[in-house]
Coordinates of C-alpha atoms in Angstrom, one line a residue:
Chain V
M501 CA 4.1 -38.3 -7.4
I502 CA 0.9 -37.5 -9.3
T503 CA 1.1 -39.7 -12.5
K504 CA -0.3 -38.4 -15.7
D505 CA -3.1 -40.9 -15.7
K506 CA -4.7 -39.3 -12.7
K507 CA -7.9 -37.4 -13.6
I508 CA -8.5 -34.1 -11.8
L509 CA -11.9 -32.5 -11.2
I510 CA -12.2 -28.7 -10.6
V511 CA -15.3 -28.0 -8.6
G512 CA -16.2 -24.3 -9.1
L513 CA -14.9 -22.8 -12.2
G514 CA -14.2 -19.2 -11.4
L515 CA -11.0 -17.2 -11.5
M516 CA -9.1 -19.6 -9.2
G517 CA -10.6 -22.9 -10.3
G518 CA -10.1 -21.8 -14.0
S519 CA -6.5 -20.9 -13.3
Y520 CA -6.0 -24.4 -11.8
A521 CA -7.5 -25.8 -14.9
C522 CA -5.2 -23.8 -17.1
A523 CA -2.1 -24.9 -15.3
L524 CA -3.0 -28.6 -14.8
T525 CA -4.1 -29.0 -18.5
D526 CA -0.9 -27.3 -19.6
A527 CA 1.0 -29.9 -17.4
G528 CA -0.7 -32.7 -19.4
Y529 CA -3.4 -33.9 -17.0
E530 CA -7.0 -34.7 -18.0
V531 CA -9.0 -32.0 -16.2
G532 CA -12.8 -31.9 -15.9
A533 CA -15.1 -29.4 -14.2
V534 CA -18.4 -29.0 -12.5
T535 CA -19.7 -25.6 -11.9
R536 CA -23.1 -23.9 -11.6
S537 CA -23.1 -22.0 -14.8
Q538 CA -23.1 -23.8 -18.1
S539 CA -21.6 -20.7 -19.8
S540 CA -18.4 -21.0 -17.7
I541 CA -18.1 -24.7 -18.9
D542 CA -18.7 -23.6 -22.5
F543 CA -16.0 -20.9 -22.2
A544 CA -13.5 -23.3 -20.7
L545 CA -14.1 -25.9 -23.3
K546 CA -13.7 -23.4 -26.1
K547 CA -10.4 -22.2 -24.6
G548 CA -9.3 -25.8 -24.2
I549 CA -8.5 -25.4 -20.5
I550 CA -10.7 -28.4 -19.6
R551 CA -11.3 -31.7 -21.4
H552 CA -15.0 -31.9 -20.4
G553 CA -17.3 -30.5 -17.9
T554 CA -20.9 -30.2 -16.7
S555 CA -23.3 -27.9 -14.8
C556 CA -25.3 -30.9 -13.5
V557 CA -23.5 -32.9 -10.7
S558 CA -24.0 -36.6 -11.3
K559 CA -22.4 -39.7 -9.8
E560 CA -21.5 -41.0 -13.2
Y561 CA -19.4 -37.9 -13.9
V562 CA -17.9 -37.3 -10.5
E563 CA -16.8 -40.9 -9.7
Q564 CA -14.2 -41.0 -12.6
F565 CA -11.9 -38.5 -10.8
D566 CA -8.9 -39.3 -8.6
I567 CA -8.2 -35.8 -7.4
L568 CA -10.8 -33.1 -6.7
V569 CA -9.9 -29.4 -6.3
F570 CA -12.7 -27.4 -4.6
S571 CA -12.6 -23.7 -5.6
L572 CA -15.8 -22.5 -4.0
Y573 CA -16.8 -20.0 -1.3
P574 CA -16.3 -21.7 2.1
H575 CA -20.0 -22.3 2.9
T576 CA -20.8 -23.6 -0.6
F577 CA -17.9 -26.0 -0.3
I578 CA -19.3 -27.6 2.9
K579 CA -22.8 -27.8 1.4
W580 CA -21.5 -29.4 -1.8
L581 CA -19.7 -32.1 0.2
E582 CA -22.8 -32.7 2.4
Q583 CA -24.9 -33.2 -0.8
Y584 CA -22.5 -35.0 -3.2
Q585 CA -19.7 -36.7 -1.3
G586 CA -21.4 -40.0 -2.0
F587 CA -20.6 -39.6 -5.7
I588 CA -16.8 -39.5 -5.1
K589 CA -14.6 -42.5 -5.9
G590 CA -13.2 -44.2 -2.8
G591 CA -9.5 -43.4 -2.2
A592 CA -9.8 -40.0 -4.0
M593 CA -7.8 -37.1 -2.7
L594 CA -9.6 -33.8 -2.1
T595 CA -8.0 -30.4 -1.7
D596 CA -9.2 -26.7 -1.8
V597 CA -8.1 -23.2 -2.3
T598 CA -9.9 -21.5 0.6
G599 CA -8.3 -18.5 2.3
V600 CA -9.3 -19.5 5.9
K601 CA -8.5 -22.9 7.3
C602 CA -9.5 -23.7 10.9
S603 CA -13.2 -23.4 10.4
V604 CA -13.2 -25.1 7.0
V605 CA -10.7 -27.9 7.5
D606 CA -12.1 -29.1 10.8
K607 CA -15.6 -29.2 9.4
V608 CA -14.6 -31.1 6.3
Q609 CA -12.5 -33.6 8.3
D610 CA -15.4 -34.2 10.7
M611 CA -18.0 -34.9 8.0
L612 CA -15.9 -36.6 5.3
R613 CA -16.3 -40.3 4.4
P614 CA -13.4 -42.3 6.0
D615 CA -12.3 -43.6 2.6
L616 CA -11.6 -40.1 1.2
E617 CA -8.8 -37.8 2.2
F618 CA -8.9 -34.0 2.4
I619 CA -5.9 -31.7 2.6
G620 CA -6.4 -28.0 2.8
A621 CA -4.3 -25.9 0.5
H622 CA -4.1 -22.1 0.0
P623 CA -2.4 -20.7 -3.1
M624 CA -1.8 -17.1 -2.0
C625 CA -2.7 -15.3 -5.2
G626 CA -5.6 -13.7 -7.0
K627 CA -6.7 -10.8 -9.1
E628 CA -9.1 -7.9 -8.5
T629 CA -11.4 -9.5 -11.1
S630 CA -13.4 -12.7 -10.9
G631 CA -14.8 -15.3 -13.3
V632 CA -13.2 -18.0 -15.5
E633 CA -12.8 -15.4 -18.3
F634 CA -9.9 -13.9 -16.3
A635 CA -8.3 -17.3 -15.4
S636 CA -4.6 -17.7 -16.2
A637 CA -1.8 -20.0 -15.1
D638 CA 0.3 -16.8 -14.7
I639 CA -1.3 -16.0 -11.3
F640 CA 0.7 -18.8 -9.7
N641 CA 4.0 -17.4 -10.9
G642 CA 6.1 -16.6 -7.8
A643 CA 3.1 -17.1 -5.4
N644 CA 3.3 -18.8 -2.0
Y645 CA 1.4 -22.1 -1.6
I646 CA 0.5 -23.3 1.8
V647 CA -0.6 -26.8 2.8
T648 CA -2.4 -27.3 6.1
P649 CA -2.4 -31.0 7.0
T650 CA -3.9 -32.4 10.2
S651 CA -3.3 -35.6 12.1
K652 CA -5.9 -37.3 9.9
N653 CA -3.7 -36.9 6.8
T654 CA -1.2 -39.4 5.4
E655 CA 2.3 -38.4 4.3
K656 CA 1.6 -39.6 0.8
A657 CA -1.4 -37.3 0.4
I658 CA 0.4 -34.4 1.9
E659 CA 3.2 -34.8 -0.6
D660 CA 0.7 -35.1 -3.5
C661 CA -1.0 -31.9 -2.3
E662 CA 2.4 -30.1 -2.2
E663 CA 3.2 -31.4 -5.7
I664 CA 0.0 -29.7 -7.0
G665 CA 1.6 -26.5 -5.8
R666 CA 4.7 -27.2 -7.8
I667 CA 2.8 -28.2 -10.9
L668 CA 0.9 -24.9 -10.7
G669 CA 4.2 -23.0 -10.7
C670 CA 4.1 -21.7 -7.2
R671 CA 7.4 -20.6 -5.7
N672 CA 7.4 -21.3 -2.0
I673 CA 5.6 -24.5 -0.8
S674 CA 5.1 -24.5 3.0
R675 CA 3.3 -26.6 5.6
L676 CA 1.5 -24.8 8.4
S677 CA -1.0 -25.9 11.0
T678 CA -4.5 -24.5 10.4
A679 CA -4.1 -22.2 13.4
E680 CA -0.7 -20.9 12.2
H681 CA -2.2 -20.3 8.7
D682 CA -5.1 -18.3 10.0
E683 CA -3.0 -16.1 12.3
M684 CA -0.6 -15.4 9.4
I685 CA -3.4 -14.7 6.9
G686 CA -5.3 -12.7 9.4
F687 CA -2.3 -10.4 9.8
L688 CA -0.8 -10.2 6.3
S689 CA -3.9 -10.3 4.2
Q690 CA -7.2 -9.8 6.0
L691 CA -5.9 -7.0 8.3
T692 CA -4.4 -5.1 5.3
H693 CA -7.7 -5.4 3.5
C694 CA -9.6 -4.1 6.5
I695 CA -7.2 -1.1 6.7
A696 CA -7.6 -0.3 3.0
V697 CA -11.4 -0.5 3.1
S698 CA -11.6 1.6 6.2
L699 CA -9.2 4.2 4.7
M700 CA -11.3 4.4 1.5
N701 CA -14.5 4.8 3.6
C702 CA -13.1 7.9 5.5
K703 CA -14.3 10.5 3.0
D704 CA -15.7 11.1 -0.5
S705 CA -12.2 11.6 -1.8
K706 CA -13.0 12.2 -5.5
N707 CA -11.7 15.8 -5.3
L708 CA -8.4 14.5 -3.9
V709 CA -7.5 12.5 -7.0
R710 CA -5.4 15.3 -8.5
F711 CA -3.2 15.4 -5.4
T712 CA -2.8 11.7 -4.9
G713 CA 0.6 10.2 -5.1
D714 CA 1.9 6.7 -4.7
S715 CA 1.4 6.4 -1.0
F716 CA -2.4 6.6 -1.0
R717 CA -2.7 4.6 -4.2
D718 CA -0.5 1.8 -2.7
L719 CA -2.4 1.7 0.5
T720 CA -5.8 1.5 -1.2
R721 CA -5.2 -0.7 -4.2
I722 CA -6.8 -3.7 -2.4
A723 CA -9.8 -1.6 -1.3
H724 CA -11.3 -2.7 -4.6
I725 CA -12.7 -5.9 -3.2
N726 CA -15.3 -8.7 -3.8
E727 CA -17.7 -8.0 -0.9
T728 CA -19.4 -11.4 -1.0
M729 CA -16.2 -13.4 -0.7
W730 CA -14.3 -11.2 1.7
S731 CA -17.1 -10.6 4.2
E732 CA -17.5 -14.4 4.4
L733 CA -13.7 -14.9 4.8
F734 CA -13.5 -12.2 7.5
I735 CA -16.3 -13.7 9.5
M736 CA -15.0 -17.3 9.2
N737 CA -11.7 -16.1 10.6
K738 CA -13.3 -13.8 13.1
T739 CA -11.4 -14.7 16.3
E740 CA -8.0 -14.4 14.7
L741 CA -8.8 -11.4 12.6
L742 CA -10.2 -9.4 15.6
R743 CA -7.0 -10.2 17.5
Q744 CA -4.9 -8.8 14.6
M745 CA -7.1 -5.8 14.2
D746 CA -6.8 -5.0 18.0
L747 CA -3.0 -5.4 17.7
F748 CA -2.9 -2.8 14.9
A749 CA -5.4 -0.5 16.6
G750 CA -3.2 -0.5 19.7
Q751 CA -0.1 0.6 17.7
F752 CA -2.1 3.2 15.9
E753 CA -3.4 4.6 19.2
K754 CA 0.2 4.6 20.6
M755 CA 1.3 6.7 17.6
R756 CA -1.7 9.0 17.9
N757 CA -1.0 9.7 21.5
A758 CA 2.7 10.3 20.8
I759 CA 1.7 13.0 18.2
E760 CA -0.9 14.5 20.6
N761 CA 1.7 14.7 23.4
E762 CA 4.5 15.7 21.0
D763 CA 6.4 12.8 22.3
V764 CA 9.1 12.8 19.6
D765 CA 11.2 10.0 21.2
T766 CA 8.3 7.5 20.9
L767 CA 7.5 8.7 17.4
K768 CA 11.1 8.3 16.2
Q769 CA 11.4 4.9 17.9
M770 CA 8.3 3.6 16.1
M771 CA 9.7 4.9 12.8
I772 CA 13.1 3.4 13.4
T773 CA 11.5 0.0 14.1
S774 CA 9.3 0.2 11.1
T775 CA 12.2 1.1 8.8
Q776 CA 14.4 -1.7 10.1
R777 CA 11.6 -4.3 9.9
R778 CA 10.5 -3.2 6.4
D779 CA 13.9 -3.8 5.0
F780 CA 13.4 -7.6 5.4
F781 CA 10.4 -7.3 3.0
N782 CA 12.3 -5.8 0.1
K783 CA 12.0 -8.3 -2.8
Chain N
M109 CA 8.0 34.9 -16.3
I110 CA 11.3 34.0 -14.7
T111 CA 13.9 35.3 -17.2
K112 CA 17.2 33.5 -17.5
D113 CA 19.2 36.3 -15.9
K114 CA 17.5 35.5 -12.5
K115 CA 20.0 33.9 -10.1
I116 CA 18.6 31.2 -7.9
L117 CA 19.9 30.1 -4.5
I118 CA 19.1 26.7 -3.0
V119 CA 19.3 26.8 0.8
G120 CA 19.8 23.2 2.0
L121 CA 21.3 20.9 -0.6
G122 CA 19.8 17.5 0.3
L123 CA 17.7 15.2 -1.9
M124 CA 15.1 17.8 -2.7
G125 CA 17.3 20.9 -2.9
G126 CA 19.7 18.9 -5.0
S127 CA 16.9 17.9 -7.3
Y128 CA 15.8 21.5 -7.7
A129 CA 19.4 22.4 -8.6
C130 CA 19.5 19.6 -11.2
A131 CA 16.2 20.8 -12.9
L132 CA 17.0 24.5 -12.7
T133 CA 20.5 24.2 -14.0
D134 CA 19.2 22.0 -16.8
A135 CA 16.7 24.7 -17.6
G136 CA 19.6 27.2 -18.0
Y137 CA 19.5 29.2 -14.8
E138 CA 22.5 30.1 -12.7
V139 CA 22.1 28.1 -9.5
G140 CA 24.0 28.6 -6.3
A141 CA 23.7 26.8 -3.0
V142 CA 24.4 27.2 0.7
T143 CA 24.3 24.1 2.9
R144 CA 25.9 22.9 6.1
S145 CA 28.2 20.3 4.7
Q146 CA 31.0 21.3 2.4
S147 CA 31.1 17.8 0.9
S148 CA 27.6 18.3 -0.4
I149 CA 28.7 21.5 -2.2
D150 CA 31.8 19.7 -3.5
F151 CA 29.6 16.8 -4.8
A152 CA 27.2 19.2 -6.5
L153 CA 30.0 21.2 -8.1
K154 CA 31.6 18.1 -9.5
K155 CA 28.3 16.9 -10.9
G156 CA 27.7 20.3 -12.4
I157 CA 24.3 20.8 -10.9
I158 CA 25.3 24.2 -9.2
R159 CA 27.5 26.9 -10.6
H160 CA 28.9 27.8 -7.2
G161 CA 28.2 27.2 -3.5
T162 CA 29.3 27.6 0.1
S163 CA 29.0 26.1 3.5
C164 CA 29.5 29.5 5.1
V165 CA 26.5 31.8 4.9
S166 CA 27.7 35.4 4.1
K167 CA 25.9 38.6 3.0
E168 CA 28.3 38.9 0.1
Y169 CA 27.2 35.5 -1.3
V170 CA 23.5 35.6 -0.5
E171 CA 22.7 39.1 -1.7
Q172 CA 23.4 38.2 -5.3
F173 CA 20.3 36.0 -5.7
D174 CA 16.8 37.0 -6.9
I175 CA 15.0 33.8 -6.0
L176 CA 15.7 31.6 -2.9
V177 CA 14.4 28.0 -2.5
F178 CA 14.5 26.8 1.0
S179 CA 14.8 23.0 1.2
L180 CA 15.3 22.6 5.0
Y181 CA 13.5 20.9 7.8
P182 CA 10.7 23.3 9.0
H183 CA 12.4 24.4 12.2
T184 CA 15.8 25.0 10.6
F185 CA 14.1 27.0 7.9
I186 CA 12.6 29.4 10.4
K187 CA 15.9 29.7 12.3
W188 CA 17.8 30.3 9.1
L189 CA 15.5 33.3 8.3
E190 CA 15.8 34.7 11.8
Q191 CA 19.5 34.6 11.6
Y192 CA 20.2 35.6 8.0
Q193 CA 17.3 37.3 6.3
G194 CA 19.2 40.5 6.6
F195 CA 21.6 39.2 3.9
I196 CA 18.9 38.8 1.3
K197 CA 18.5 41.3 -1.6
G198 CA 15.4 43.6 -1.3
G199 CA 12.7 42.5 -3.7
A200 CA 13.8 38.8 -3.8
M201 CA 11.2 36.0 -4.0
L202 CA 11.5 33.2 -1.4
T203 CA 9.8 29.8 -1.7
D204 CA 10.2 26.5 0.0
V205 CA 9.4 22.8 -0.3
T206 CA 8.0 22.0 3.1
G207 CA 5.3 19.3 3.5
V208 CA 3.2 21.3 6.1
K209 CA 2.0 24.8 5.5
C210 CA -0.1 26.5 8.1
S211 CA 2.5 26.6 10.8
V212 CA 5.4 27.4 8.5
V213 CA 3.8 29.9 6.2
D214 CA 2.2 32.0 8.9
K215 CA 5.4 32.1 10.9
V216 CA 7.5 33.1 7.9
Q217 CA 5.0 35.8 6.8
D218 CA 4.9 37.3 10.3
M219 CA 8.7 37.6 10.7
L220 CA 9.7 38.4 7.1
R221 CA 11.2 41.8 6.1
P222 CA 8.4 43.7 4.3
D223 CA 10.6 44.1 1.1
L224 CA 10.8 40.3 0.6
E225 CA 8.0 38.0 -0.6
F226 CA 7.5 34.4 0.5
I227 CA 5.2 31.9 -1.3
G228 CA 5.0 28.4 0.1
A229 CA 5.2 25.6 -2.4
H230 CA 5.1 21.8 -2.0
P231 CA 6.4 19.5 -4.7
M232 CA 4.7 16.2 -3.8
C233 CA 7.5 13.8 -4.5
G234 CA 10.5 12.3 -2.8
K235 CA 12.5 9.1 -2.5
E236 CA 13.1 6.7 0.4
T237 CA 16.7 7.9 0.4
S238 CA 18.2 11.2 1.4
G239 CA 21.2 13.3 0.5
V240 CA 22.3 15.3 -2.6
E241 CA 24.0 12.1 -3.9
F242 CA 20.5 10.8 -4.8
A243 CA 19.2 14.1 -6.3
S244 CA 17.7 13.9 -9.7
A245 CA 15.4 16.0 -11.9
D246 CA 13.4 12.8 -12.6
I247 CA 11.6 12.9 -9.2
F248 CA 9.4 15.8 -10.5
N249 CA 8.2 13.9 -13.5
G250 CA 4.4 13.6 -13.1
A251 CA 4.5 15.0 -9.6
N252 CA 1.9 17.4 -8.2
Y253 CA 3.1 20.8 -7.2
I254 CA 1.0 22.9 -4.9
V255 CA 1.4 26.6 -4.2
T256 CA -0.1 28.0 -1.0
P257 CA -0.4 31.8 -1.3
T258 CA -1.8 34.1 1.4
S259 CA -3.3 37.6 1.3
K260 CA 0.2 39.0 1.7
N261 CA 1.2 37.7 -1.8
T262 CA 1.2 39.5 -5.1
E263 CA -0.2 37.8 -8.2
K264 CA 3.2 38.3 -10.0
A265 CA 5.0 36.3 -7.3
I266 CA 2.4 33.6 -7.2
E267 CA 2.7 33.1 -10.9
D268 CA 6.5 33.0 -10.7
C269 CA 6.2 30.4 -8.0
E270 CA 3.9 28.3 -10.2
E271 CA 6.3 28.7 -13.1
I272 CA 9.1 27.1 -11.0
G273 CA 6.8 24.0 -10.7
R274 CA 6.5 23.9 -14.5
I275 CA 10.3 24.4 -15.0
L276 CA 10.9 21.5 -12.6
G277 CA 8.6 19.3 -14.8
C278 CA 5.7 18.8 -12.4
R279 CA 2.4 17.7 -13.9
N280 CA -0.4 19.3 -11.9
I281 CA 0.2 22.9 -10.6
S282 CA -2.5 23.8 -8.1
R283 CA -3.2 26.6 -5.7
L284 CA -4.6 25.8 -2.2
S285 CA -5.0 27.7 1.0
T286 CA -2.6 26.6 3.7
A287 CA -5.5 25.0 5.6
E288 CA -6.7 23.1 2.5
H289 CA -3.2 21.9 1.9
D290 CA -2.7 20.7 5.4
E291 CA -6.0 18.8 5.5
M292 CA -5.2 17.2 2.2
I293 CA -1.7 16.2 3.1
G294 CA -2.8 15.1 6.5
F295 CA -5.1 12.6 4.9
L296 CA -3.4 11.5 1.7
S297 CA 0.2 11.4 3.0
Q298 CA 0.6 11.7 6.7
L299 CA -2.2 9.4 7.7
T300 CA -1.0 6.8 5.3
H301 CA 2.5 6.9 6.8
C302 CA 1.0 6.6 10.3
I303 CA -0.8 3.5 9.2
A304 CA 2.2 1.9 7.5
V305 CA 4.4 2.6 10.5
S306 CA 1.8 1.3 13.0
L307 CA 1.3 -1.9 10.9
M308 CA 5.0 -2.6 10.8
N309 CA 5.2 -2.1 14.6
C310 CA 2.6 -4.8 15.3
K311 CA 5.0 -7.7 15.4
D312 CA 8.5 -8.9 14.7
S313 CA 7.3 -10.2 11.3
K314 CA 10.6 -11.5 9.9
N315 CA 9.3 -15.1 9.9
L316 CA 6.4 -13.9 7.8
V317 CA 8.5 -12.8 4.8
R318 CA 8.1 -16.1 3.0
F319 CA 4.3 -15.8 3.1
T320 CA 4.1 -12.1 2.2
G321 CA 2.4 -11.1 -1.0
D322 CA 1.8 -7.8 -2.6
S323 CA -0.9 -6.6 -0.2
F324 CA 1.4 -6.3 2.8
R325 CA 4.3 -5.1 0.7
D326 CA 2.1 -2.3 -0.8
L327 CA 0.8 -1.2 2.6
T328 CA 4.2 -1.0 4.2
R329 CA 6.4 0.3 1.5
I330 CA 6.3 3.8 3.1
A331 CA 7.1 2.4 6.5
H332 CA 10.7 2.9 5.5
I333 CA 10.8 6.5 6.7
N334 CA 13.2 9.3 7.8
E335 CA 12.3 9.6 11.5
T336 CA 13.7 13.1 12.0
M337 CA 11.9 14.7 9.1
W338 CA 8.6 12.9 9.5
S339 CA 8.2 13.2 13.3
E340 CA 8.8 17.0 12.8
L341 CA 6.2 17.1 10.0
F342 CA 3.6 15.2 12.0
I343 CA 3.9 17.4 15.0
M344 CA 3.8 20.6 12.9
N345 CA 0.5 19.4 11.4
K346 CA -0.7 18.0 14.7
T347 CA -4.3 19.4 14.8
E348 CA -5.1 18.3 11.2
L349 CA -3.3 15.0 11.4
L350 CA -5.1 14.0 14.6
R351 CA -8.4 14.8 13.0
Q352 CA -7.6 12.5 10.0
M353 CA -6.3 9.8 12.3
D354 CA -9.6 9.9 14.3
L355 CA -11.6 9.7 11.1
F356 CA -9.7 6.6 10.1
A357 CA -9.9 5.0 13.6
G358 CA -13.7 5.5 13.5
Q359 CA -14.1 3.7 10.2
F360 CA -11.7 0.9 11.4
E361 CA -13.7 0.5 14.6
K362 CA -16.9 0.4 12.6
M363 CA -15.5 -2.5 10.5
R364 CA -14.2 -4.2 13.6
N365 CA -17.6 -4.1 15.2
A366 CA -19.3 -5.4 12.1
I367 CA -17.0 -8.4 12.1
E368 CA -17.5 -9.1 15.8
N369 CA -21.3 -8.9 15.4
E370 CA -21.2 -10.8 12.1
D371 CA -23.1 -7.8 10.6
V372 CA -22.6 -8.8 7.0
D373 CA -24.7 -6.0 5.6
T374 CA -22.4 -3.3 7.1
L375 CA -19.3 -5.1 6.0
K376 CA -20.5 -5.5 2.4
Q377 CA -21.7 -1.9 2.3
M378 CA -18.2 -0.7 3.4
M379 CA -16.6 -2.9 0.7
I380 CA -18.9 -1.7 -2.0
T381 CA -18.2 1.9 -1.1
S382 CA -14.5 1.3 -1.0
T383 CA -14.6 -0.5 -4.4
Q384 CA -16.6 2.3 -6.0
R385 CA -14.4 5.1 -4.6
R386 CA -11.1 3.3 -5.4
D387 CA -12.0 3.2 -9.1
F388 CA -11.5 7.0 -9.3
F389 CA -7.9 6.6 -8.3
N390 CA -6.8 4.2 -11.0
K391 CA -4.2 5.9 -13.1

């Protein structure tokens, strides 16, 4: 139970951090923020989605908070902790929003002061835009929220971390190991982005726009992508992502060979399987 | 100009043929149908989307029509013509709805009686269901309609074929050579279906449903597929489809290698290209 007297700090006030700020302020918590750009703080203050905030990290400011939500690129997150974890109040709970878990969670657990507790979380949502200007509590509506505890975590902190997901308005709150999370995200999210980007790189397809129907549009919607964030996420989940990519490449090759050899039985069987499986994913 | 006294025959009263019947009857034409199943004829008569129809092909019935729309699987279409083209009135115009063109159009032109004229057409629309029960003129709303004339066609017949697209309510009416059509459809439609089916074949993903967001759903929507029709279409466009599949596999492999080698520059460049190109496809 996260009582309303708990003060929450958002570290990194972009699209996701800003959306946390919206939802947590709406829920009645005192929310502060530290972020690199003063204009993001000014914007968030003007919109009333934070109570206060600063672009200069100081012990005086940071030590007042009970819960810290890190909404930074993975490498920046680790660096921030290395530099500033001495500022954090003992007993505070730390969580994050990062889309890969094994490499981040282990590193953080290894370096963290023993009187602080970190639980990785991943709200599975986003937008094709970035920046606090686009922040909105709506992005959590119906989203999945995954908590990735390790043996270092207490049940109390895990439950608090899950409660944050409920306060945000997420639909499914799940617990996964970091390895299960990274396999799942490698397949469902990262592999699909690799496919969309590769497809869009095939040809200068501008002249095809007038013939394009929903199939191609659906498969490439996520090809509009933030290259800095996603290239970092791909490489941080490299082992698992390569495994998922090879799995897909194998099936694609199987289909290619079936077409080349006019092996109608294999083709049909793959289509029957895909049709049956896809039905489970209808909303 | 297709005057209202022209009588139009739909050959093959499934989802697509039935939808033609809906739109052409709405437009005031006398529409008849021949199809294998009497229950499809009965249904269409009851719904008022055809004036008359039969499940027994006869000279007496077929010879009254000025325009014939073939809405059959490619092989069945060729077989139907071999068996029954003697029944068709001299001077009649024939068109079709087939999703591949080189193999179909050339075969039909080669075998067709010299006093008949065939122009291939492809209305780029459909549904994930089949059968006349799901037919609706709505499927043409905003769809692209492509006409693939050859040197054997007259300008008059080409224009009439284009006019059918306008009567149906299609948005963009284009002319392409059969080769241009098959390259375009191989890339935009067939390759995307191959990708979706392959992705869905990767693993028994039922346990992943609760984590699935829009990315995976978008990429696999078209994995629900009619295996009889699509395996036939893939093989009939084999040369072009394999070329498009290899193009995609090359880009996918390039991305895979960039991830393995942590080649961030290549990764970012591919993402920048995909983002720029995708913007042209926003509706």
